[in-house]
């Protein structure tokens, strides 16, 4: 094996896998707890303090989630030799602060919104749904990038 093949190897350590698995489970649990509470405006108003607390928790979890992805650089070594993937990875990393700012602002707005202010509750819920779609699209793009890199690194159909 020549050195260029070695440089393309994807390195993932066990500690990272455990951390990211735990993070993803907690993130999914939070999102699953929020979802039924925002499906109907009356339910959202009746559970507004819980929703607000969950959005605060989600904000904190996303700070951890993004820092894990950036600290471990889990696809850096595999992208060093592929300019297109490197550009995509940088684009995805650049989205982290923007996504975090959006959830931070949503959590702040939820905390400042009275549960009986139905119009404001509806606006926060609508903005959360928009945020969630953006976040889900972002996570899907990261997963596609990682899987594509793994496919090329270890091969498929061999």
PDB file of C-alpha atoms in Angstrom:
ATOM      1  CA  UNK A   1       0.000   0.000   0.000  1.00  0.00           C
ATOM      2  CA  UNK A   2       1.463   3.362  -0.954  1.00  0.00           C
ATOM      3  CA  UNK A   3       1.380   6.451   1.266  1.00  0.00           C
ATOM      4  CA  UNK A   4      -1.405   8.120  -0.679  1.00  0.00           C
ATOM      5  CA  UNK A   5      -3.657   5.131   0.104  1.00  0.00           C
ATOM      6  CA  UNK A   6      -2.691   5.352   3.760  1.00  0.00           C
ATOM      7  CA  UNK A   7      -3.442   9.091   3.879  1.00  0.00           C
ATOM      8  CA  UNK A   8      -6.991   8.394   2.706  1.00  0.00           C
ATOM      9  CA  UNK A   9      -7.821   6.014   5.542  1.00  0.00           C
ATOM     10  CA  UNK A  10     -10.689   7.144   7.717  1.00  0.00           C
ATOM     11  CA  UNK A  11      -9.708   7.134  11.361  1.00  0.00           C
ATOM     12  CA  UNK A  12     -12.411   6.810  14.002  1.00  0.00           C
ATOM     13  CA  UNK A  13     -11.647   6.029  17.625  1.00  0.00           C
ATOM     14  CA  UNK A  14     -13.844   4.088  20.039  1.00  0.00           C
ATOM     15  CA  UNK A  15     -14.267   7.031  22.433  1.00  0.00           C
ATOM     16  CA  UNK A  16     -15.646   9.131  19.612  1.00  0.00           C
ATOM     17  CA  UNK A  17     -18.088   6.408  18.582  1.00  0.00           C
ATOM     18  CA  UNK A  18     -19.428   6.104  22.147  1.00  0.00           C
ATOM     19  CA  UNK A  19     -19.706   9.890  22.573  1.00  0.00           C
ATOM     20  CA  UNK A  20     -21.451  10.405  19.246  1.00  0.00           C
ATOM     21  CA  UNK A  21     -23.791   7.455  19.856  1.00  0.00           C
ATOM     22  CA  UNK A  22     -24.794   8.810  23.276  1.00  0.00           C
ATOM     23  CA  UNK A  23     -25.163  12.307  21.843  1.00  0.00           C
ATOM     24  CA  UNK A  24     -27.338  11.110  18.976  1.00  0.00           C
ATOM     25  CA  UNK A  25     -29.564   9.082  21.317  1.00  0.00           C
ATOM     26  CA  UNK A  26     -30.070  12.052  23.627  1.00  0.00           C
ATOM     27  CA  UNK A  27     -30.724  14.353  20.682  1.00  0.00           C
ATOM     28  CA  UNK A  28     -33.316  11.964  19.239  1.00  0.00           C
ATOM     29  CA  UNK A  29     -35.034  11.641  22.628  1.00  0.00           C
ATOM     30  CA  UNK A  30     -35.269  15.425  22.941  1.00  0.00           C
ATOM     31  CA  UNK A  31     -36.679  15.832  19.452  1.00  0.00           C
ATOM     32  CA  UNK A  32     -39.153  13.002  20.106  1.00  0.00           C
ATOM     33  CA  UNK A  33     -40.313  14.718  23.310  1.00  0.00           C
ATOM     34  CA  UNK A  34     -40.809  18.072  21.576  1.00  0.00           C
ATOM     35  CA  UNK A  35     -42.665  16.764  18.528  1.00  0.00           C
ATOM     36  CA  UNK A  36     -45.996  15.718  20.108  1.00  0.00           C
ATOM     37  CA  UNK A  37     -46.151  18.883  22.203  1.00  0.00           C
ATOM     38  CA  UNK A  38     -46.084  21.174  19.187  1.00  0.00           C
ATOM     39  CA  UNK A  39     -48.504  19.309  16.924  1.00  0.00           C
ATOM     40  CA  UNK A  40     -51.549  21.266  18.051  1.00  0.00           C
ATOM     41  CA  UNK A  41     -51.664  24.934  19.151  1.00  0.00           C
ATOM     42  CA  UNK A  42     -53.767  24.230  22.266  1.00  0.00           C
ATOM     43  CA  UNK A  43     -51.420  21.449  23.367  1.00  0.00           C
ATOM     44  CA  UNK A  44     -48.444  23.753  22.814  1.00  0.00           C
ATOM     45  CA  UNK A  45     -50.015  26.507  24.940  1.00  0.00           C
ATOM     46  CA  UNK A  46     -50.909  24.028  27.691  1.00  0.00           C
ATOM     47  CA  UNK A  47     -47.367  22.624  27.770  1.00  0.00           C
ATOM     48  CA  UNK A  48     -45.494  25.826  27.043  1.00  0.00           C
ATOM     49  CA  UNK A  49     -43.245  25.759  30.117  1.00  0.00           C
ATOM     50  CA  UNK A  50     -42.230  22.183  29.257  1.00  0.00           C
ATOM     51  CA  UNK A  51     -41.619  23.128  25.615  1.00  0.00           C
ATOM     52  CA  UNK A  52     -39.537  26.100  26.701  1.00  0.00           C
ATOM     53  CA  UNK A  53     -37.434  23.899  28.998  1.00  0.00           C
ATOM     54  CA  UNK A  54     -37.007  21.326  26.214  1.00  0.00           C
ATOM     55  CA  UNK A  55     -35.859  24.016  23.787  1.00  0.00           C
ATOM     56  CA  UNK A  56     -33.291  25.156  26.370  1.00  0.00           C
ATOM     57  CA  UNK A  57     -32.118  21.564  26.698  1.00  0.00           C
ATOM     58  CA  UNK A  58     -32.032  21.180  22.914  1.00  0.00           C
ATOM     59  CA  UNK A  59     -29.932  24.349  22.616  1.00  0.00           C
ATOM     60  CA  UNK A  60     -27.423  22.934  25.101  1.00  0.00           C
ATOM     61  CA  UNK A  61     -27.420  19.517  23.434  1.00  0.00           C
ATOM     62  CA  UNK A  62     -26.806  21.030  20.007  1.00  0.00           C
ATOM     63  CA  UNK A  63     -23.874  23.020  21.396  1.00  0.00           C
ATOM     64  CA  UNK A  64     -22.413  19.706  22.574  1.00  0.00           C
ATOM     65  CA  UNK A  65     -23.366  17.922  19.330  1.00  0.00           C
ATOM     66  CA  UNK A  66     -21.668  20.482  17.093  1.00  0.00           C
ATOM     67  CA  UNK A  67     -18.591  20.672  19.327  1.00  0.00           C
ATOM     68  CA  UNK A  68     -18.244  16.870  19.160  1.00  0.00           C
ATOM     69  CA  UNK A  69     -18.382  16.921  15.382  1.00  0.00           C
ATOM     70  CA  UNK A  70     -15.843  19.710  15.171  1.00  0.00           C
ATOM     71  CA  UNK A  71     -13.487  18.534  17.925  1.00  0.00           C
ATOM     72  CA  UNK A  72     -13.154  14.993  16.667  1.00  0.00           C
ATOM     73  CA  UNK A  73     -12.938  16.012  13.021  1.00  0.00           C
ATOM     74  CA  UNK A  74     -14.368  12.637  12.200  1.00  0.00           C
ATOM     75  CA  UNK A  75     -13.920  12.901   8.465  1.00  0.00           C
ATOM     76  CA  UNK A  76     -10.921  15.228   8.210  1.00  0.00           C
ATOM     77  CA  UNK A  77      -8.321  12.629   7.302  1.00  0.00           C
ATOM     78  CA  UNK A  78     -10.451  11.130   4.574  1.00  0.00           C
ATOM     79  CA  UNK A  79     -11.163  14.528   3.017  1.00  0.00           C
ATOM     80  CA  UNK A  80      -7.608  15.828   2.822  1.00  0.00           C
ATOM     81  CA  UNK A  81      -7.137  14.527  -0.709  1.00  0.00           C
ATOM     82  CA  UNK A  82     -10.629  15.215  -2.073  1.00  0.00           C
ATOM     83  CA  UNK A  83     -11.291  18.906  -2.781  1.00  0.00           C
ATOM     84  CA  UNK A  84     -15.006  18.428  -3.512  1.00  0.00           C
ATOM     85  CA  UNK A  85     -15.623  16.597  -0.252  1.00  0.00           C
ATOM     86  CA  UNK A  86     -13.459  19.071   1.629  1.00  0.00           C
ATOM     87  CA  UNK A  87     -15.556  21.940   0.300  1.00  0.00           C
ATOM     88  CA  UNK A  88     -18.760  20.133   1.292  1.00  0.00           C
ATOM     89  CA  UNK A  89     -17.369  19.392   4.767  1.00  0.00           C
ATOM     90  CA  UNK A  90     -16.416  23.045   5.229  1.00  0.00           C
ATOM     91  CA  UNK A  91     -19.868  24.125   4.051  1.00  0.00           C
ATOM     92  CA  UNK A  92     -21.479  21.790   6.592  1.00  0.00           C
ATOM     93  CA  UNK A  93     -19.191  22.966   9.394  1.00  0.00           C
ATOM     94  CA  UNK A  94     -19.969  26.585   8.527  1.00  0.00           C
ATOM     95  CA  UNK A  95     -23.667  25.829   9.070  1.00  0.00           C
ATOM     96  CA  UNK A  96     -23.114  24.852  12.732  1.00  0.00           C
ATOM     97  CA  UNK A  97     -22.930  28.403  14.143  1.00  0.00           C
ATOM     98  CA  UNK A  98     -25.953  29.454  12.080  1.00  0.00           C
ATOM     99  CA  UNK A  99     -28.032  26.480  13.212  1.00  0.00           C
ATOM    100  CA  UNK A 100     -26.941  27.020  16.806  1.00  0.00           C
ATOM    101  CA  UNK A 101     -27.851  30.728  16.652  1.00  0.00           C
ATOM    102  CA  UNK A 102     -31.313  29.804  15.392  1.00  0.00           C
ATOM    103  CA  UNK A 103     -32.010  27.318  18.223  1.00  0.00           C
ATOM    104  CA  UNK A 104     -30.530  29.714  20.790  1.00  0.00           C
ATOM    105  CA  UNK A 105     -32.841  32.479  19.582  1.00  0.00           C
ATOM    106  CA  UNK A 106     -35.833  30.120  19.548  1.00  0.00           C
ATOM    107  CA  UNK A 107     -35.120  28.972  23.095  1.00  0.00           C
ATOM    108  CA  UNK A 108     -34.805  32.609  24.205  1.00  0.00           C
ATOM    109  CA  UNK A 109     -38.057  33.575  22.486  1.00  0.00           C
ATOM    110  CA  UNK A 110     -39.869  30.593  24.005  1.00  0.00           C
ATOM    111  CA  UNK A 111     -38.665  31.615  27.462  1.00  0.00           C
ATOM    112  CA  UNK A 112     -39.962  35.164  26.916  1.00  0.00           C
ATOM    113  CA  UNK A 113     -43.346  34.065  25.528  1.00  0.00           C
ATOM    114  CA  UNK A 114     -46.338  33.710  27.814  1.00  0.00           C
ATOM    115  CA  UNK A 115     -48.340  30.510  27.291  1.00  0.00           C
ATOM    116  CA  UNK A 116     -51.540  32.498  26.792  1.00  0.00           C
ATOM    117  CA  UNK A 117     -50.003  34.532  23.941  1.00  0.00           C
ATOM    118  CA  UNK A 118     -51.326  32.119  21.330  1.00  0.00           C
ATOM    119  CA  UNK A 119     -50.092  34.073  18.313  1.00  0.00           C
ATOM    120  CA  UNK A 120     -46.550  34.271  19.708  1.00  0.00           C
ATOM    121  CA  UNK A 121     -46.621  30.592  20.711  1.00  0.00           C
ATOM    122  CA  UNK A 122     -47.731  29.709  17.167  1.00  0.00           C
ATOM    123  CA  UNK A 123     -44.885  31.805  15.708  1.00  0.00           C
ATOM    124  CA  UNK A 124     -42.264  30.085  17.884  1.00  0.00           C
ATOM    125  CA  UNK A 125     -43.704  26.667  16.994  1.00  0.00           C
ATOM    126  CA  UNK A 126     -43.661  27.536  13.288  1.00  0.00           C
ATOM    127  CA  UNK A 127     -40.076  28.755  13.528  1.00  0.00           C
ATOM    128  CA  UNK A 128     -39.112  25.577  15.403  1.00  0.00           C
ATOM    129  CA  UNK A 129     -40.568  23.453  12.610  1.00  0.00           C
ATOM    130  CA  UNK A 130     -38.567  25.432  10.043  1.00  0.00           C
ATOM    131  CA  UNK A 131     -35.444  25.058  12.185  1.00  0.00           C
ATOM    132  CA  UNK A 132     -36.047  21.333  12.589  1.00  0.00           C
ATOM    133  CA  UNK A 133     -36.321  20.815   8.813  1.00  0.00           C
ATOM    134  CA  UNK A 134     -33.054  22.722   8.295  1.00  0.00           C
ATOM    135  CA  UNK A 135     -31.318  20.762  11.037  1.00  0.00           C
ATOM    136  CA  UNK A 136     -32.603  17.412   9.710  1.00  0.00           C
ATOM    137  CA  UNK A 137     -31.420  18.317   6.186  1.00  0.00           C
ATOM    138  CA  UNK A 138     -28.027  19.300   7.602  1.00  0.00           C
ATOM    139  CA  UNK A 139     -27.646  16.023   9.504  1.00  0.00           C
ATOM    140  CA  UNK A 140     -28.681  14.053   6.409  1.00  0.00           C
ATOM    141  CA  UNK A 141     -26.053  15.874   4.316  1.00  0.00           C
ATOM    142  CA  UNK A 142     -23.381  15.080   6.922  1.00  0.00           C
ATOM    143  CA  UNK A 143     -24.396  11.437   6.942  1.00  0.00           C
ATOM    144  CA  UNK A 144     -24.301  11.241   3.126  1.00  0.00           C
ATOM    145  CA  UNK A 145     -20.817  12.779   3.142  1.00  0.00           C
ATOM    146  CA  UNK A 146     -19.544  10.362   5.765  1.00  0.00           C
ATOM    147  CA  UNK A 147     -21.067   7.332   4.043  1.00  0.00           C
ATOM    148  CA  UNK A 148     -19.713   8.417   0.671  1.00  0.00           C
ATOM    149  CA  UNK A 149     -16.261   8.816   2.191  1.00  0.00           C
ATOM    150  CA  UNK A 150     -16.480   5.414   3.853  1.00  0.00           C
ATOM    151  CA  UNK A 151     -17.663   3.802   0.615  1.00  0.00           C
ATOM    152  CA  UNK A 152     -14.619   5.161  -1.207  1.00  0.00           C
ATOM    153  CA  UNK A 153     -12.240   4.402   1.661  1.00  0.00           C
ATOM    154  CA  UNK A 154     -13.235   0.793   2.303  1.00  0.00           C
ATOM    155  CA  UNK A 155     -14.908   0.078  -1.010  1.00  0.00           C
ATOM    156  CA  UNK A 156     -18.339  -1.284  -1.694  1.00  0.00           C
ATOM    157  CA  UNK A 157     -19.314  -4.375  -3.535  1.00  0.00           C
ATOM    158  CA  UNK A 158     -15.819  -5.899  -3.262  1.00  0.00           C
TER     159      UNK A 158
END
